[in-house]
Coordinates of C-alpha atoms in Angstrom, one line a residue:
M9 CA 24.3 66.5 61.3
A10 CA 25.3 70.1 60.5
Q11 CA 28.8 71.2 61.3
P12 CA 29.4 73.5 64.3
I13 CA 30.3 77.1 63.7
K14 CA 34.0 77.8 63.2
N15 CA 34.2 81.5 64.1
R16 CA 33.9 83.3 67.4
Y17 CA 31.4 86.2 67.6
E18 CA 30.5 89.1 69.9
F19 CA 27.5 91.3 69.4
V20 CA 25.8 94.4 70.6
L21 CA 22.0 94.5 70.6
L22 CA 20.1 97.9 70.8
F23 CA 16.4 97.9 71.6
D24 CA 14.0 100.4 73.0
V25 CA 10.7 100.7 74.9
E26 CA 8.1 103.3 74.7
N27 CA 5.4 103.6 77.3
G28 CA 5.9 100.2 78.7
N29 CA 7.6 97.9 81.2
P30 CA 10.3 95.9 79.4
N31 CA 11.1 93.6 82.3
G32 CA 9.2 93.6 85.6
D33 CA 10.9 92.9 88.9
P34 CA 8.9 90.5 91.1
D35 CA 10.7 91.8 94.2
E36 CA 9.3 95.3 93.5
E37 CA 5.7 94.6 92.7
N38 CA 6.6 94.0 89.0
M39 CA 7.9 97.5 88.5
P40 CA 10.5 98.0 85.7
R41 CA 13.9 96.8 86.8
I42 CA 16.5 99.5 87.6
D43 CA 20.0 99.8 89.0
P44 CA 19.4 101.5 92.4
E45 CA 22.8 103.2 92.3
T46 CA 22.7 104.7 88.8
G47 CA 19.0 104.7 87.9
M48 CA 19.7 102.9 84.7
G49 CA 17.0 100.5 83.5
L50 CA 17.8 96.8 83.4
V51 CA 16.6 93.8 81.4
T52 CA 17.9 90.4 82.5
D53 CA 19.5 87.8 80.3
V54 CA 16.8 85.4 81.3
C55 CA 14.1 87.7 80.0
L56 CA 15.9 88.0 76.6
K57 CA 16.5 84.3 76.3
R58 CA 12.8 83.7 76.9
K59 CA 12.0 86.0 73.9
I60 CA 14.5 84.1 71.8
R61 CA 13.0 80.7 72.8
N62 CA 9.5 82.0 72.1
Y63 CA 10.4 83.2 68.6
V64 CA 12.2 79.9 67.7
E65 CA 9.2 77.9 69.0
A66 CA 6.8 80.1 67.0
V67 CA 8.7 79.9 63.6
K68 CA 9.8 76.3 63.9
E69 CA 6.6 74.8 65.5
D70 CA 8.6 72.0 67.2
C71 CA 10.4 70.9 64.0
T72 CA 12.9 68.2 64.5
G73 CA 16.0 69.6 66.1
Y74 CA 14.3 72.9 67.0
R75 CA 12.3 72.0 70.0
I76 CA 12.5 74.1 73.2
Y77 CA 13.6 72.5 76.4
V78 CA 12.7 75.3 78.9
K79 CA 9.1 76.2 78.2
A80 CA 5.9 76.8 80.2
G81 CA 3.7 73.9 80.9
I82 CA 6.2 71.2 80.1
P83 CA 8.1 69.5 83.0
L84 CA 11.8 69.1 82.3
S85 CA 11.6 65.5 83.4
R86 CA 9.3 64.7 80.5
S87 CA 11.9 65.8 78.0
D88 CA 14.7 64.1 79.9
R89 CA 12.7 60.8 79.8
E90 CA 12.4 61.2 76.0
A91 CA 16.1 60.9 75.7
Y92 CA 16.1 57.7 77.8
A93 CA 13.3 56.2 75.7
A94 CA 14.9 57.1 72.4
L95 CA 18.2 55.5 73.5
D96 CA 16.4 52.5 75.0
I97 CA 17.8 53.2 78.5
D98 CA 16.1 51.8 81.6
E99 CA 15.8 54.6 84.1
K100 CA 15.9 52.2 87.0
K101 CA 19.1 50.5 85.7
V102 CA 20.9 53.5 84.4
K103 CA 23.8 53.2 86.8
E104 CA 24.6 49.7 85.7
E105 CA 24.2 50.7 82.0
K106 CA 26.6 53.6 82.4
K107 CA 29.1 51.3 83.9
A108 CA 28.8 49.0 81.0
D109 CA 29.0 51.9 78.5
P110 CA 31.3 54.7 79.6
K111 CA 30.1 56.9 76.7
L112 CA 26.5 56.7 77.7
D113 CA 26.5 60.0 79.4
M114 CA 27.8 61.6 76.3
K115 CA 25.2 59.9 74.1
I116 CA 22.4 61.2 76.3
R117 CA 23.8 64.7 76.3
D118 CA 24.3 64.6 72.5
W119 CA 20.7 63.5 72.0
M120 CA 19.4 66.4 74.0
C121 CA 21.6 68.9 72.1
K122 CA 20.5 67.5 68.8
N123 CA 16.8 67.8 69.5
F124 CA 16.5 71.0 71.5
Y125 CA 17.6 74.3 70.0
D126 CA 17.9 76.2 73.3
I127 CA 20.2 73.5 74.8
R128 CA 22.5 73.8 71.7
A129 CA 22.5 77.6 72.1
F130 CA 22.4 78.4 75.8
G131 CA 23.2 75.0 77.5
A132 CA 21.3 73.5 80.3
V133 CA 21.4 71.6 83.6
M134 CA 19.4 68.5 82.8
T135 CA 19.1 66.8 86.1
T136 CA 15.7 66.1 87.6
F137 CA 15.3 64.9 91.1
V138 CA 12.2 62.8 91.4
K139 CA 12.1 59.4 93.2
A140 CA 15.5 58.8 91.7
A141 CA 17.9 61.2 90.0
L142 CA 17.0 61.5 86.3
S143 CA 20.1 63.0 84.6
C144 CA 20.9 63.9 81.1
G145 CA 24.0 65.8 82.1
Q146 CA 25.0 69.4 82.2
V147 CA 26.2 71.4 79.2
R148 CA 27.6 74.9 78.8
G149 CA 26.1 76.7 75.8
P150 CA 28.2 78.8 73.4
V151 CA 25.7 81.7 73.3
Q152 CA 25.8 83.9 76.4
L153 CA 24.0 87.2 77.0
G154 CA 24.6 89.9 79.6
F155 CA 22.1 92.1 81.3
A156 CA 20.8 94.9 79.0
H157 CA 21.3 98.4 80.5
S158 CA 19.6 101.6 79.4
I159 CA 21.8 104.3 77.8
E160 CA 20.5 106.9 80.3
P161 CA 18.8 106.8 83.6
V162 CA 15.1 105.9 83.3
V163 CA 12.1 107.7 84.9
L164 CA 9.4 105.4 86.2
Q165 CA 5.9 106.8 85.7
E166 CA 3.0 105.4 87.6
I167 CA -0.3 105.3 85.8
T168 CA -3.8 104.8 87.3
I169 CA -6.0 102.5 85.3
T170 CA -9.7 101.7 85.7
R171 CA -12.0 98.9 84.9
T172 CA -15.7 99.5 84.5
A173 CA -16.7 95.9 85.2
A174 CA -17.2 94.9 88.8
L175 CA -15.9 91.6 90.2
H176 CA -19.2 90.8 92.1
K177 CA -22.8 91.9 92.1
D178 CA -22.4 94.0 95.3
G179 CA -19.8 96.0 93.4
M180 CA -22.3 96.7 90.7
E181 CA -24.8 98.0 93.2
R182 CA -22.2 100.4 94.5
G183 CA -21.8 101.6 90.9
G184 CA -18.0 101.0 91.1
G185 CA -15.5 99.3 88.9
T186 CA -12.0 98.8 90.0
I187 CA -9.0 101.1 90.1
G188 CA -5.4 99.8 89.6
R189 CA -2.0 101.1 88.9
K190 CA 0.8 100.1 86.5
T191 CA 4.3 101.5 86.1
I192 CA 5.8 102.4 82.7
I193 CA 9.0 103.9 81.3
P194 CA 8.1 106.7 78.9
Y195 CA 11.1 105.9 76.7
A196 CA 14.5 104.2 77.1
L197 CA 17.1 102.7 74.7
Y198 CA 18.8 99.6 76.0
R199 CA 22.1 98.0 75.1
C200 CA 22.8 94.3 75.5
E201 CA 26.2 92.6 74.9
G202 CA 26.5 89.0 73.9
Y203 CA 29.1 86.3 73.2
I204 CA 29.2 83.2 70.9
S205 CA 32.0 80.7 71.5
A206 CA 32.9 78.5 68.5
N207 CA 35.1 76.4 70.8
L208 CA 32.2 75.4 73.0
A209 CA 30.0 74.8 69.9
R210 CA 32.5 72.3 68.7
K211 CA 33.3 70.6 72.0
A212 CA 29.9 70.6 73.6
T213 CA 26.6 71.3 71.8
G214 CA 27.2 71.3 68.0
F215 CA 25.7 74.8 67.5
S216 CA 25.8 75.2 63.7
E217 CA 25.7 77.9 61.1
E218 CA 22.0 77.2 60.6
D219 CA 21.5 77.7 64.3
L220 CA 23.5 80.9 64.2
A221 CA 21.4 82.3 61.3
L222 CA 18.2 81.5 63.3
L223 CA 19.7 83.3 66.4
W224 CA 20.3 86.5 64.4
E225 CA 16.8 86.3 63.0
A226 CA 15.4 85.8 66.5
L227 CA 17.3 88.7 68.0
L228 CA 16.1 91.0 65.3
N229 CA 12.4 89.9 65.5
M230 CA 11.8 88.6 69.0
F231 CA 9.6 91.6 70.0
E232 CA 7.5 91.4 66.9
L233 CA 5.8 88.3 68.2
D234 CA 5.6 89.4 71.8
H235 CA 3.6 92.7 71.8
S236 CA 1.5 93.4 74.8
A237 CA -0.1 96.4 76.5
A238 CA 2.1 95.9 79.6
R239 CA 5.3 96.0 77.6
G240 CA 4.3 98.9 75.4
K241 CA 6.1 99.5 72.2
M242 CA 9.3 97.5 72.1
A243 CA 11.5 97.2 69.0
V244 CA 15.0 96.0 68.2
R245 CA 16.8 98.9 66.5
E246 CA 20.2 97.5 65.6
L247 CA 22.3 94.3 65.9
I248 CA 26.0 94.9 65.6
I249 CA 28.0 91.7 65.0
F250 CA 31.8 91.2 65.4
R251 CA 33.1 88.2 63.5
H252 CA 36.5 86.7 64.3
E253 CA 38.5 84.9 61.7
S254 CA 39.3 82.1 64.1
E255 CA 37.6 79.8 66.6
L256 CA 39.3 81.3 69.7
G257 CA 39.1 84.9 68.5
C258 CA 41.5 87.6 67.4
A259 CA 40.9 90.3 70.1
P260 CA 39.4 90.7 73.6
A261 CA 35.7 91.2 73.6
W262 CA 35.9 94.5 75.6
K263 CA 37.9 96.1 72.8
L264 CA 35.1 95.4 70.4
F265 CA 32.4 96.5 72.7
E266 CA 34.2 99.8 73.2
A267 CA 34.2 100.4 69.5
V268 CA 30.4 100.8 69.7
Q269 CA 29.4 104.2 71.0
V270 CA 25.8 105.4 71.6
R271 CA 25.4 109.2 72.2
R272 CA 22.7 111.8 71.9
S273 CA 22.3 113.0 68.3
R274 CA 22.2 116.6 69.8
P275 CA 25.1 116.7 72.3
G276 CA 24.3 118.5 75.5
S277 CA 20.5 118.4 74.9
P278 CA 18.7 118.8 78.2
D279 CA 15.5 117.3 76.8
P280 CA 14.6 113.7 77.8
A281 CA 15.0 111.2 74.9
R282 CA 11.7 110.2 73.5
A283 CA 12.7 108.4 70.3
Y284 CA 15.5 106.4 68.7
A285 CA 16.3 109.4 66.5
D286 CA 17.5 111.2 69.6
Y287 CA 20.5 108.9 69.6
L288 CA 23.5 108.5 67.3
V289 CA 25.1 105.0 67.1
T290 CA 28.7 104.8 65.7
V291 CA 31.1 101.9 65.3
D292 CA 34.9 102.6 64.9
E293 CA 35.3 100.0 62.2
A294 CA 38.6 101.5 61.0
G295 CA 40.1 100.8 64.5
L296 CA 39.0 97.2 64.7
P297 CA 41.9 94.7 65.5
P298 CA 43.2 92.6 62.6
G299 CA 41.1 89.4 62.0
V300 CA 37.8 91.0 63.1
C301 CA 35.1 92.3 60.8
C302 CA 31.8 94.1 61.7
V303 CA 28.3 93.6 60.3
R304 CA 25.5 96.0 61.2
M305 CA 21.9 94.6 60.9
R306 CA 18.8 96.6 61.2

């Protein structure tokens, strides 16, 4: 089994959207999410994790050790039962077996971590309540993402759309198609901050250097396999990685995040931003604390 990572990381991900809805809010008729106090656009951590999962599933095609636990159409209990079958555990007698083997909980958890990439990365609550509680434990993942916020307030633009085809024959007789509406953001640049704990990787999930390389790849390319008319043109523009020399880190995360500044390329410009070129991204690498280095990936 590959060795867990030995270095702590923080990262800043910059991505943009053009004429699309990057993350619909089900409480607001699927309109783009916004912070009601500031008007800044939001993309949730759950949305971004879904993109990462989809990318890993696409490029690995359920290869051993790279399956996805949280996926559409697959009940979690089915995957939980796979662990029981692989370890020859009788679901009905699991309480007695756990009493006989105090390390059985850890063996089940380790099997799930070994086989499912998203559990190794993000962790999971693996307890399914059916007729009896089917539990593979709970694990906290080393990779954590925050919400992505737009750099500037966003403007929501409502677009009327039409469909020439009618739903029923009587609609054809009236000569009408259907009219609908969708809401887009003309342009916005988003910033997401993330954390990777080598300590949790070692103690809990075994997240390895190979897993880390795949995560960077997924972050850079997750929108390339996820284009749709609803989301418009989305692209990752830059991934800024801070690597610590130690497992527990050499500096607070907030100091590193503050080293990354995103400003208008033309200060004071009253024009709305409509492209990534309207922004300038700088990293104060000279001011980084000792024991931390920066890698910029485009």
